[in-house]
PDB file of C-alpha atoms and ligand atoms in Angstrom:
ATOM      1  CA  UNK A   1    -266.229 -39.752 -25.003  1.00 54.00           C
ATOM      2  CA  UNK A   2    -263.917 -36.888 -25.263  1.00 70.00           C
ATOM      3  CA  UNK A   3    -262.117 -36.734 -21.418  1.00 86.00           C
ATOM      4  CA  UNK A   4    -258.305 -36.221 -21.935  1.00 92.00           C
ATOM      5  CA  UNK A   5    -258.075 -38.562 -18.771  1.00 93.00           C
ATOM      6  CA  UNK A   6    -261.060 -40.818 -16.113  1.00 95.00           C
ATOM      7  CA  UNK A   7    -259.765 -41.656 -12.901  1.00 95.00           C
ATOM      8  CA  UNK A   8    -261.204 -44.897 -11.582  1.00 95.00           C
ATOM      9  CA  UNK A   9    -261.572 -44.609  -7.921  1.00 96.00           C
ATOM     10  CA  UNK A  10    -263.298 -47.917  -7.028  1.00 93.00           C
ATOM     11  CA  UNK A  11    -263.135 -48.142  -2.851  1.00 93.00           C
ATOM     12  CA  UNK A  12    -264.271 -44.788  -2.625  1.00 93.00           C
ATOM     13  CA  UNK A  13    -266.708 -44.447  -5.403  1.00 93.00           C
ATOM     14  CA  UNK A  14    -265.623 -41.463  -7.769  1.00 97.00           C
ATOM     15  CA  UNK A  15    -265.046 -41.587 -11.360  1.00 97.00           C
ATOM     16  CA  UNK A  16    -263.496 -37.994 -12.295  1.00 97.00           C
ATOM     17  CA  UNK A  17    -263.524 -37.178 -16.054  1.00 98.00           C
ATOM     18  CA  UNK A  18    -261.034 -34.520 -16.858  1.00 98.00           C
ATOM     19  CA  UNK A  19    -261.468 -32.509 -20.041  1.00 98.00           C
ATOM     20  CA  UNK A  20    -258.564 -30.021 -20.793  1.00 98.00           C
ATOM     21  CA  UNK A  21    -259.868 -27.086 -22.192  1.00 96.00           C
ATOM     22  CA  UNK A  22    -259.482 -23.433 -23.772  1.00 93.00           C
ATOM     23  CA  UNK A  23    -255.766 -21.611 -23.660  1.00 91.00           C
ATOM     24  CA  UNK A  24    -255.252 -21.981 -20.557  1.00 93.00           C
ATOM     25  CA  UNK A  25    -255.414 -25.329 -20.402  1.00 95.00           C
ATOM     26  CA  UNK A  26    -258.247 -25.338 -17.710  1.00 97.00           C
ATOM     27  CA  UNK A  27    -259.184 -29.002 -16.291  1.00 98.00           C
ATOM     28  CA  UNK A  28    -262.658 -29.148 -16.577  1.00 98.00           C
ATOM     29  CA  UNK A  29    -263.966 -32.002 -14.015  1.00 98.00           C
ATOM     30  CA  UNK A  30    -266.931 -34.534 -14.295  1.00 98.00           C
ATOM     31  CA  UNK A  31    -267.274 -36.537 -11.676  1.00 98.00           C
ATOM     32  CA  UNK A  32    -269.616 -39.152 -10.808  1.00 97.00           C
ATOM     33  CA  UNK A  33    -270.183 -42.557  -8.942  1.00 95.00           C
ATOM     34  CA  UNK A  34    -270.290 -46.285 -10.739  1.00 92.00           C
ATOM     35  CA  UNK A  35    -273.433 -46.870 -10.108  1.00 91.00           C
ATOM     36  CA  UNK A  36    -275.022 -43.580 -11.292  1.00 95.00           C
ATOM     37  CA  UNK A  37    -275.456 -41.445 -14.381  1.00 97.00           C
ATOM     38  CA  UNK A  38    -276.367 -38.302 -12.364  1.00 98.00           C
ATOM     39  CA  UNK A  39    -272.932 -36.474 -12.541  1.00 98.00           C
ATOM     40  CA  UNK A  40    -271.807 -33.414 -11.871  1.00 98.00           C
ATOM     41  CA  UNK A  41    -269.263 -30.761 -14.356  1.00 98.00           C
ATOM     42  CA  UNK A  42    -267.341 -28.150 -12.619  1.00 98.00           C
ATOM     43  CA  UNK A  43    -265.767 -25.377 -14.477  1.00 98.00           C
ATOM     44  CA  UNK A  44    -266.435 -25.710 -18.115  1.00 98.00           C
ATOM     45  CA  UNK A  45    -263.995 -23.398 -19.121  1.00 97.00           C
ATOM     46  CA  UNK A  46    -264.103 -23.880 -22.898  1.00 95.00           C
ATOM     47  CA  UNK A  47    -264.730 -25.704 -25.436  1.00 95.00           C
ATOM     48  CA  UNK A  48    -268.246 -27.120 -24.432  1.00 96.00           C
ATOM     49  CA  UNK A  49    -269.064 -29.209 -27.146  1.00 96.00           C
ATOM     50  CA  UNK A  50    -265.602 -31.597 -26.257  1.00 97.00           C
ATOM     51  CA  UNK A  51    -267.490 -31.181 -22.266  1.00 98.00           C
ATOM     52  CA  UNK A  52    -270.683 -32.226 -23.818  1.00 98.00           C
ATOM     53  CA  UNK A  53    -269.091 -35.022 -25.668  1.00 97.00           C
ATOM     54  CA  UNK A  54    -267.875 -36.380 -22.270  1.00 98.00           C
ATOM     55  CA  UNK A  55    -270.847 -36.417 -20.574  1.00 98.00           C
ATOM     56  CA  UNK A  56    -272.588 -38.281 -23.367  1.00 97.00           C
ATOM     57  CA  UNK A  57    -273.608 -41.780 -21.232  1.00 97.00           C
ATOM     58  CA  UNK A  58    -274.104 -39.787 -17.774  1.00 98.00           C
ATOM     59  CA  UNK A  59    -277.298 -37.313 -16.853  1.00 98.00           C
ATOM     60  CA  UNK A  60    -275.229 -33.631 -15.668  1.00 98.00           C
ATOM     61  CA  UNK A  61    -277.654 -32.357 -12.807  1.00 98.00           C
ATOM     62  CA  UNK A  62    -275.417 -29.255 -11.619  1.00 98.00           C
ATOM     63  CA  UNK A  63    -272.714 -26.803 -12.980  1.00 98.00           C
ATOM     64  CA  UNK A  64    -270.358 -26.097 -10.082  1.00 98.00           C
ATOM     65  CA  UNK A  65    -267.773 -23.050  -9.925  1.00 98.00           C
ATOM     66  CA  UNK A  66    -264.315 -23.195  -8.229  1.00 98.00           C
ATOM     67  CA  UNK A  67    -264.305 -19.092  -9.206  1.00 98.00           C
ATOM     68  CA  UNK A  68    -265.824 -17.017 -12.220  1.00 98.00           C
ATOM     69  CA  UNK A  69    -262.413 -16.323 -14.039  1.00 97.00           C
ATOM     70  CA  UNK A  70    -262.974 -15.797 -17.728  1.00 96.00           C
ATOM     71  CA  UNK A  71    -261.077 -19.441 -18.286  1.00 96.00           C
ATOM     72  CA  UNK A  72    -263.296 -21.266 -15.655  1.00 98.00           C
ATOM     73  CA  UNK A  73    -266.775 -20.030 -17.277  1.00 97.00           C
ATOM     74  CA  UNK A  74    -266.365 -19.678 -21.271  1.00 96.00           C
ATOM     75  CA  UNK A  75    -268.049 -23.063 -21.825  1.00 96.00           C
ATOM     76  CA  UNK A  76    -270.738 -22.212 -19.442  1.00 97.00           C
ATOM     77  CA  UNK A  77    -273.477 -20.841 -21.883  1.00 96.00           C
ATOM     78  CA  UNK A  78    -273.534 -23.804 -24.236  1.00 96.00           C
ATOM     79  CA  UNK A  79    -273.477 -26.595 -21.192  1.00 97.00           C
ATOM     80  CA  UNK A  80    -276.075 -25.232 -19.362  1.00 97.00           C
ATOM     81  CA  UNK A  81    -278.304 -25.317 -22.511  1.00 97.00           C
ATOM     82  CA  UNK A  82    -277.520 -29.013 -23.647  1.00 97.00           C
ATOM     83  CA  UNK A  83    -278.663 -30.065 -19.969  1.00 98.00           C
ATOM     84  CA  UNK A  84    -280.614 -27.730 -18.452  1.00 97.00           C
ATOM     85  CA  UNK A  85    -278.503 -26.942 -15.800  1.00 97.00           C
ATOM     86  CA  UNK A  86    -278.287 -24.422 -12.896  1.00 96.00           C
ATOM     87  CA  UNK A  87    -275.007 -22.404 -12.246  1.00 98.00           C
ATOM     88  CA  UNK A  88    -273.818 -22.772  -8.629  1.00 98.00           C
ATOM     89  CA  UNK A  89    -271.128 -20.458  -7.356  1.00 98.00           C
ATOM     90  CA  UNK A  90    -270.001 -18.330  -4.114  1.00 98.00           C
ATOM     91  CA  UNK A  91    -271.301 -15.216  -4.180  1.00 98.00           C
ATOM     92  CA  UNK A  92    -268.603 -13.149  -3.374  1.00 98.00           C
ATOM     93  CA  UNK A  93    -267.471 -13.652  -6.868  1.00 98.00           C
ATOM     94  CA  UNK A  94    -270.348 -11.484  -8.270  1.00 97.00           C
ATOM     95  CA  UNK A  95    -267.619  -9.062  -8.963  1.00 97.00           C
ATOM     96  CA  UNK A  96    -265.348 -10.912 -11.301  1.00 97.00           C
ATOM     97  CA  UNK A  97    -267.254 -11.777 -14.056  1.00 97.00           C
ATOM     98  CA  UNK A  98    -267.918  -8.328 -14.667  1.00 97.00           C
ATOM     99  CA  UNK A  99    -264.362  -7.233 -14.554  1.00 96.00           C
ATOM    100  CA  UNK A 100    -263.503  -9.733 -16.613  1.00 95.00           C
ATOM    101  CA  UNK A 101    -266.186  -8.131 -19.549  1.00 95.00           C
ATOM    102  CA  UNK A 102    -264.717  -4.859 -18.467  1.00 95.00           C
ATOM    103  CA  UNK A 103    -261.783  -5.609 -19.350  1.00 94.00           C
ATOM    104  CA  UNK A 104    -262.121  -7.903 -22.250  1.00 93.00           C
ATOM    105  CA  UNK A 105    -264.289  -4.390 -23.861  1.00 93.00           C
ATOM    106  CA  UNK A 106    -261.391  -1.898 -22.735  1.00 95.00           C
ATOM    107  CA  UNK A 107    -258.336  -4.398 -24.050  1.00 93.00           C
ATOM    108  CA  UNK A 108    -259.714  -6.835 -26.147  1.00 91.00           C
ATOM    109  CA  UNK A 109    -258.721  -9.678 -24.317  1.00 93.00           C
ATOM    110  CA  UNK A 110    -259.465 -10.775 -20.666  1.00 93.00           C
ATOM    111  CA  UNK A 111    -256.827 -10.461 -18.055  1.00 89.00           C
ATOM    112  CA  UNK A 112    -254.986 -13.618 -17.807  1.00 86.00           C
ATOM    113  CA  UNK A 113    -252.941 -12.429 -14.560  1.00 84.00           C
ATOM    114  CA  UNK A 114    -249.376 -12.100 -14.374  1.00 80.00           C
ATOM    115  CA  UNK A 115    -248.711 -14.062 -17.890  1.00 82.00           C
ATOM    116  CA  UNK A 116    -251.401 -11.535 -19.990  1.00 87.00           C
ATOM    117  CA  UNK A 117    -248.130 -10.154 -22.209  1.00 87.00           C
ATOM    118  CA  UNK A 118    -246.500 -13.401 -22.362  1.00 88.00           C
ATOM    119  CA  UNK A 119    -250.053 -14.924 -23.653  1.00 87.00           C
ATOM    120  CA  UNK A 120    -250.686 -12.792 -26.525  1.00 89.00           C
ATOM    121  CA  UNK A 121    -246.847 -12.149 -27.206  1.00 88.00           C
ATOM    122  CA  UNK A 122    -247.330 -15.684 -28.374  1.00 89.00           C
ATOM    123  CA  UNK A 123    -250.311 -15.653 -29.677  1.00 84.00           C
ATOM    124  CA  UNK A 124    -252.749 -17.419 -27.959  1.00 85.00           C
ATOM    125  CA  UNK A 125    -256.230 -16.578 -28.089  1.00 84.00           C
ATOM    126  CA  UNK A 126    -257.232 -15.018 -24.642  1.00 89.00           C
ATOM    127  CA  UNK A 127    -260.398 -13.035 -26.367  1.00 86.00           C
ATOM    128  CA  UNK A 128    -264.054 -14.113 -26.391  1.00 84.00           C
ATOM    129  CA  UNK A 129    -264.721 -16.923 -28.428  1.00 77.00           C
ATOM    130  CA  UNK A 130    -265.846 -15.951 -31.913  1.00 75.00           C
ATOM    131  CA  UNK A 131    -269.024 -18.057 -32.583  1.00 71.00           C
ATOM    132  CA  UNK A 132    -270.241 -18.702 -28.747  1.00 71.00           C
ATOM    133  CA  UNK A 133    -272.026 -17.049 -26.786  1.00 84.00           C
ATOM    134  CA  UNK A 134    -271.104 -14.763 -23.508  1.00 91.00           C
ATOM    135  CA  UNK A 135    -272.236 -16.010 -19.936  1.00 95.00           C
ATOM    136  CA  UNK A 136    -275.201 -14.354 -18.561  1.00 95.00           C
ATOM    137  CA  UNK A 137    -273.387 -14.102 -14.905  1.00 97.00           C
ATOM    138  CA  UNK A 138    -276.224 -15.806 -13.198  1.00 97.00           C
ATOM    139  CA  UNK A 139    -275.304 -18.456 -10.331  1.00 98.00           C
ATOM    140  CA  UNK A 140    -277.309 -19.827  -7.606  1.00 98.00           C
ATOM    141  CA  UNK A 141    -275.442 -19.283  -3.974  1.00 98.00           C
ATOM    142  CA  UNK A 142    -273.419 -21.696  -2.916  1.00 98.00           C
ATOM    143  CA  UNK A 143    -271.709 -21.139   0.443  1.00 97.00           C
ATOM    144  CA  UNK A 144    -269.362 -22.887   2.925  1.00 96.00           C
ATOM    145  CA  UNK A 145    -270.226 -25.623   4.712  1.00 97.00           C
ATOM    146  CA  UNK A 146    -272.916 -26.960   1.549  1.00 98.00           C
ATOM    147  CA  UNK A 147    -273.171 -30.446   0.580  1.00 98.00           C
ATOM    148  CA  UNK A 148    -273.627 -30.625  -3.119  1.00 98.00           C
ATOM    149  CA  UNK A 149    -275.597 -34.071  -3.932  1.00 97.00           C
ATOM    150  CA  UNK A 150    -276.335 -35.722  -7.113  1.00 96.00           C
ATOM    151  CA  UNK A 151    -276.844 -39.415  -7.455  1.00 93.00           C
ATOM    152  CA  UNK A 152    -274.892 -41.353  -4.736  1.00 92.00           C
ATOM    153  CA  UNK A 153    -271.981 -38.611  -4.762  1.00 95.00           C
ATOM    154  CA  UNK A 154    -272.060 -36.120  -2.133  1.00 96.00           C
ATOM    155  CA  UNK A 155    -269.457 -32.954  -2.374  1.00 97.00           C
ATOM    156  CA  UNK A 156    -268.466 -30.702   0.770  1.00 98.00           C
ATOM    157  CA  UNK A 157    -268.041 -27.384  -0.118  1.00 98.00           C
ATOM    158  CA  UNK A 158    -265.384 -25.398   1.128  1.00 98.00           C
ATOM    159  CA  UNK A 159    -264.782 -21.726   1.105  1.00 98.00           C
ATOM    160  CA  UNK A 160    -261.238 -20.872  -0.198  1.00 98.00           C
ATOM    161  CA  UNK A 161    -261.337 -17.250  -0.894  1.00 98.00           C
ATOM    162  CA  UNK A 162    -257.577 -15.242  -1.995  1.00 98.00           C
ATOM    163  CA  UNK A 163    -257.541 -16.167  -5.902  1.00 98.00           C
ATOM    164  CA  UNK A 164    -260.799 -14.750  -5.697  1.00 98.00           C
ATOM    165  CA  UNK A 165    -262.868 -14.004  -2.805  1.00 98.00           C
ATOM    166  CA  UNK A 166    -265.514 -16.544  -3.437  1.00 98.00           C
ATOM    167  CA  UNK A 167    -263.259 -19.157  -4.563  1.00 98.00           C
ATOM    168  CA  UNK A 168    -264.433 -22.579  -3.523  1.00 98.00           C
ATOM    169  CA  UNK A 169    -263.026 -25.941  -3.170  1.00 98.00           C
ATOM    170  CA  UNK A 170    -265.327 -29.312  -3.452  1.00 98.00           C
ATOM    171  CA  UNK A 171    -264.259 -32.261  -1.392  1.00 98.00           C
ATOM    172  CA  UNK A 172    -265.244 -35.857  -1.590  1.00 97.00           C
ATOM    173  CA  UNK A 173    -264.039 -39.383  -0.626  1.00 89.00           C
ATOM    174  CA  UNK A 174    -260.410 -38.902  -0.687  1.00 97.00           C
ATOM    175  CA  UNK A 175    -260.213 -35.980  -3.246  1.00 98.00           C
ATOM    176  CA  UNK A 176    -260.507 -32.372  -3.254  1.00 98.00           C
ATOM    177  CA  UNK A 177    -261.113 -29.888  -6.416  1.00 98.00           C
ATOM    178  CA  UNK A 178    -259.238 -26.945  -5.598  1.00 98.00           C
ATOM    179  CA  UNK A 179    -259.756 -24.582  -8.807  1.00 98.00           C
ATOM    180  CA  UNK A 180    -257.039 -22.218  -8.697  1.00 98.00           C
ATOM    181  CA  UNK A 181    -256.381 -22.139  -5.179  1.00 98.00           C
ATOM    182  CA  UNK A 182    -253.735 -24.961  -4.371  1.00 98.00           C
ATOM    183  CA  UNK A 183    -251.202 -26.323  -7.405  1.00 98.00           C
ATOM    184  CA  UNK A 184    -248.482 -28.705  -6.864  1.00 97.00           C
ATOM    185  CA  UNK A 185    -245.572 -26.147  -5.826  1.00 95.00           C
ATOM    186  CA  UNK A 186    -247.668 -23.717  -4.525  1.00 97.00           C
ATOM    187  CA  UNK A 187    -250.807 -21.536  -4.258  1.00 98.00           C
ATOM    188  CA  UNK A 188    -252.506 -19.637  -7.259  1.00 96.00           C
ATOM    189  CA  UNK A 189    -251.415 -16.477  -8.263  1.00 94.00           C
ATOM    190  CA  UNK A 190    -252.486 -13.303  -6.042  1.00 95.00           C
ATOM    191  CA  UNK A 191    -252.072 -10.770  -9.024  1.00 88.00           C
ATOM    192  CA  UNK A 192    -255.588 -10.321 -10.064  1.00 88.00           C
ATOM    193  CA  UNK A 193    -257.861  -7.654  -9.363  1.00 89.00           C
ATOM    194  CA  UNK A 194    -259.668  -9.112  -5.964  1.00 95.00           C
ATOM    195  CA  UNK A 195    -256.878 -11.262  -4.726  1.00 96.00           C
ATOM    196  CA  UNK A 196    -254.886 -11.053  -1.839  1.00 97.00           C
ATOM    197  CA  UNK A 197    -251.723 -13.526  -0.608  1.00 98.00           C
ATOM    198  CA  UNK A 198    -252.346 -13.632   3.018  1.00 98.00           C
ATOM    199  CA  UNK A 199    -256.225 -14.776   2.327  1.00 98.00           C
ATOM    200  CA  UNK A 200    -255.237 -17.373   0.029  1.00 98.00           C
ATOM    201  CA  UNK A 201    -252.374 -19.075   2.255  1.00 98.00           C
ATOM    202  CA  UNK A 202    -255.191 -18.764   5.524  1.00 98.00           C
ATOM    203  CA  UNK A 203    -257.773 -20.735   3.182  1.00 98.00           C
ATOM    204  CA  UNK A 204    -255.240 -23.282   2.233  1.00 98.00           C
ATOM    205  CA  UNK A 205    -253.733 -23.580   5.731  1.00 98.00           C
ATOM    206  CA  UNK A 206    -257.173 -23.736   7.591  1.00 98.00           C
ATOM    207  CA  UNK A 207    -259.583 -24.786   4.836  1.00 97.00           C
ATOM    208  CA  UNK A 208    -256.876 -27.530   2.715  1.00 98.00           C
ATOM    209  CA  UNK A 209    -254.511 -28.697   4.889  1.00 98.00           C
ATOM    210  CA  UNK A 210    -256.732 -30.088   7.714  1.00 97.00           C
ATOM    211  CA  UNK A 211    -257.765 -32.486   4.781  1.00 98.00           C
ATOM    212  CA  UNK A 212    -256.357 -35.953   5.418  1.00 98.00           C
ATOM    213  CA  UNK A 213    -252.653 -35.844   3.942  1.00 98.00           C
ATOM    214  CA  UNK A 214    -253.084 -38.865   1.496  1.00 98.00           C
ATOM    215  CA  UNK A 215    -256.149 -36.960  -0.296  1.00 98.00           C
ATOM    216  CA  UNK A 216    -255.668 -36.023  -3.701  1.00 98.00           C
ATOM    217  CA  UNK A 217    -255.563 -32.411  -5.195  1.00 98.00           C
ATOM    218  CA  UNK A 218    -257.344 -32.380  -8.600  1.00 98.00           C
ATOM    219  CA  UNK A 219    -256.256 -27.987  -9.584  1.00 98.00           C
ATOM    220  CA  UNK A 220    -257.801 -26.090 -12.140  1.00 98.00           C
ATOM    221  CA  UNK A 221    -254.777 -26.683 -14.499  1.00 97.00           C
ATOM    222  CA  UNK A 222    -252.194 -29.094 -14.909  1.00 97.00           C
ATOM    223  CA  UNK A 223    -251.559 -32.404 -13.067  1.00 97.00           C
ATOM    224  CA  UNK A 224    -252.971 -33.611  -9.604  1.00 97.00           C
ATOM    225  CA  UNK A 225    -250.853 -33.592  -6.230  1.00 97.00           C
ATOM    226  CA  UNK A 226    -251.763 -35.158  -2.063  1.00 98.00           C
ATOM    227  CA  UNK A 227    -252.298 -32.768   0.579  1.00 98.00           C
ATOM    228  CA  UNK A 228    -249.446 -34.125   2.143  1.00 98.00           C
ATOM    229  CA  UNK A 229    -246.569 -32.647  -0.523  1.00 97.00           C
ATOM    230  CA  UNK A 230    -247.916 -29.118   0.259  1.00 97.00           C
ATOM    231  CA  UNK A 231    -248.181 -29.544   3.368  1.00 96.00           C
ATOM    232  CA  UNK A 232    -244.280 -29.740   3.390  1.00 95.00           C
ATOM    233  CA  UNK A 233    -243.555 -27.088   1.606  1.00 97.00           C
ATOM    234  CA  UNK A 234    -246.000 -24.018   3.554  1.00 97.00           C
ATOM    235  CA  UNK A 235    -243.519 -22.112   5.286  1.00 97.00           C
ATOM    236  CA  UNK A 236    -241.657 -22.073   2.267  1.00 97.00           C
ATOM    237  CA  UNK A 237    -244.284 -20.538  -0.016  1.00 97.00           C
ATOM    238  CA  UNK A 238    -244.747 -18.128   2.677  1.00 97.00           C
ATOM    239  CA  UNK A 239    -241.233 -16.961   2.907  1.00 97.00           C
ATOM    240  CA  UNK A 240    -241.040 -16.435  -1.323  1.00 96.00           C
ATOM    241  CA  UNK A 241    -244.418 -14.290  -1.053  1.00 94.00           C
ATOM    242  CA  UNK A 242    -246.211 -16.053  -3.804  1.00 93.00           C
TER     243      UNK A 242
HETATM  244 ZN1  LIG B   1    -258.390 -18.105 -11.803  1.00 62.99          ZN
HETATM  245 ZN1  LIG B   2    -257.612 -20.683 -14.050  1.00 62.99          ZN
END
């Protein structure tokens, strides 16, 4: 078992795997319920055989995407193969993926945002992986409102479009997977191609932060947060722009 940390919810019924993959440091998230192997792996971001290694004892039945950023999907190929899986997504993403092959053909590299320079200034590896293969693109729809269910574990999905416009959040039992939409300290960056400030901070005002204030905030990288700290600090984000 390869997760970098398992969170043991017991009242509510989640175990969340997190694997930490690729440059970016991307969480990748497995979660299931105790009394079920039927799990499900959302954003497999790299490194898929360490993603396969985690889900070793459990049965994956779906593949679910916060957004189709090049460090959300590089694993993709390689998961969906060792399970037989089906790619779920919003489909107002449809764009990105193909911007993101754009530009990896016209640069080199994909487009890591606002830190691209910084990135290969110190030489990490923001380029296609050599020996896997590329994602096809191909999702099923998955829209707002959707419950996602697999085993005893039911997910709620939510529409948070501004990182991307078919960026989507995936609630459940005091926890919400929030891809690159909310952070601890703030909301994910607008700089991309396709994003836009005021859409983000609607999602997470009307979308987020009607979430009960003691649920958790699992983001697409680094460390969880509660509803509750950002909460506090809106108007402030607001007022800095970003
Ligand atoms: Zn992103
Ligand atoms: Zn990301």
């Amino acid at each position: 078992m390869s997760a970098d940390i398992e969170l043991v919810d017991e009242p509510n019924g989640l175990i969340a795997r997190r694997v930490v993959v690729g440059a970016l440091e991307t969480n990748c998230w497995i979660l299931f319920s105790p009394n079920s192997k039927k799990a499900i792996v959302i954003d497999p971001g790299d490194e898929p055989g360490r993603i396969v290694d985690a889900c070793s004892d459990l049965e994956p039945a779906v593949l679910l995407l916060t957004h189709q950023h090049w460090d959300h999907v590089l694993g993709v190929p390689e998961v969906v193969d060792a399970f037989g899986l089906e790619v779920q997504a919003h489909p107002a993403d449809a764009p990105i993926w193909p911007n993101e092959l754009d530009h990896l053909a016209e640069h080199g590299h994909f487009d890591a945002g606002t830190a691209t320079s910084e990135l290969l200034g110190c030489g990490c590896h923001i380029g296609a992986p050599a020996d896997s293969l590329l994602w096809d693109g191909k999702t099923t729809p998955l829209l707002s409102g959707a419950s996602v269910v697999v085993g005893n574990l039911e997910l709620k999905v939510l529409h948070t479009p501004g990182h991307t416009p078919g960026g989507l959040s995936f609630t459940t039992r005091g926890h919400v997977f929030t891809g690159d939409t909310l952070f601890p300290g703030g909301p994910g960056l607008t700089g991309w191609p396709f994003s836009d400030f005021q859409t983000i901070i609607s999602s997470i005002r009307s979308q987020l932060f009607s979430l009960p204030g003691t649920d958790q905030v699992h983001p697409g990288h680094g460390e969880s947060t509660k509803i509750a700290a950002g909460q506090e600090e809106l108007e402030a984000w607001i007022a800095r722009g970003w």
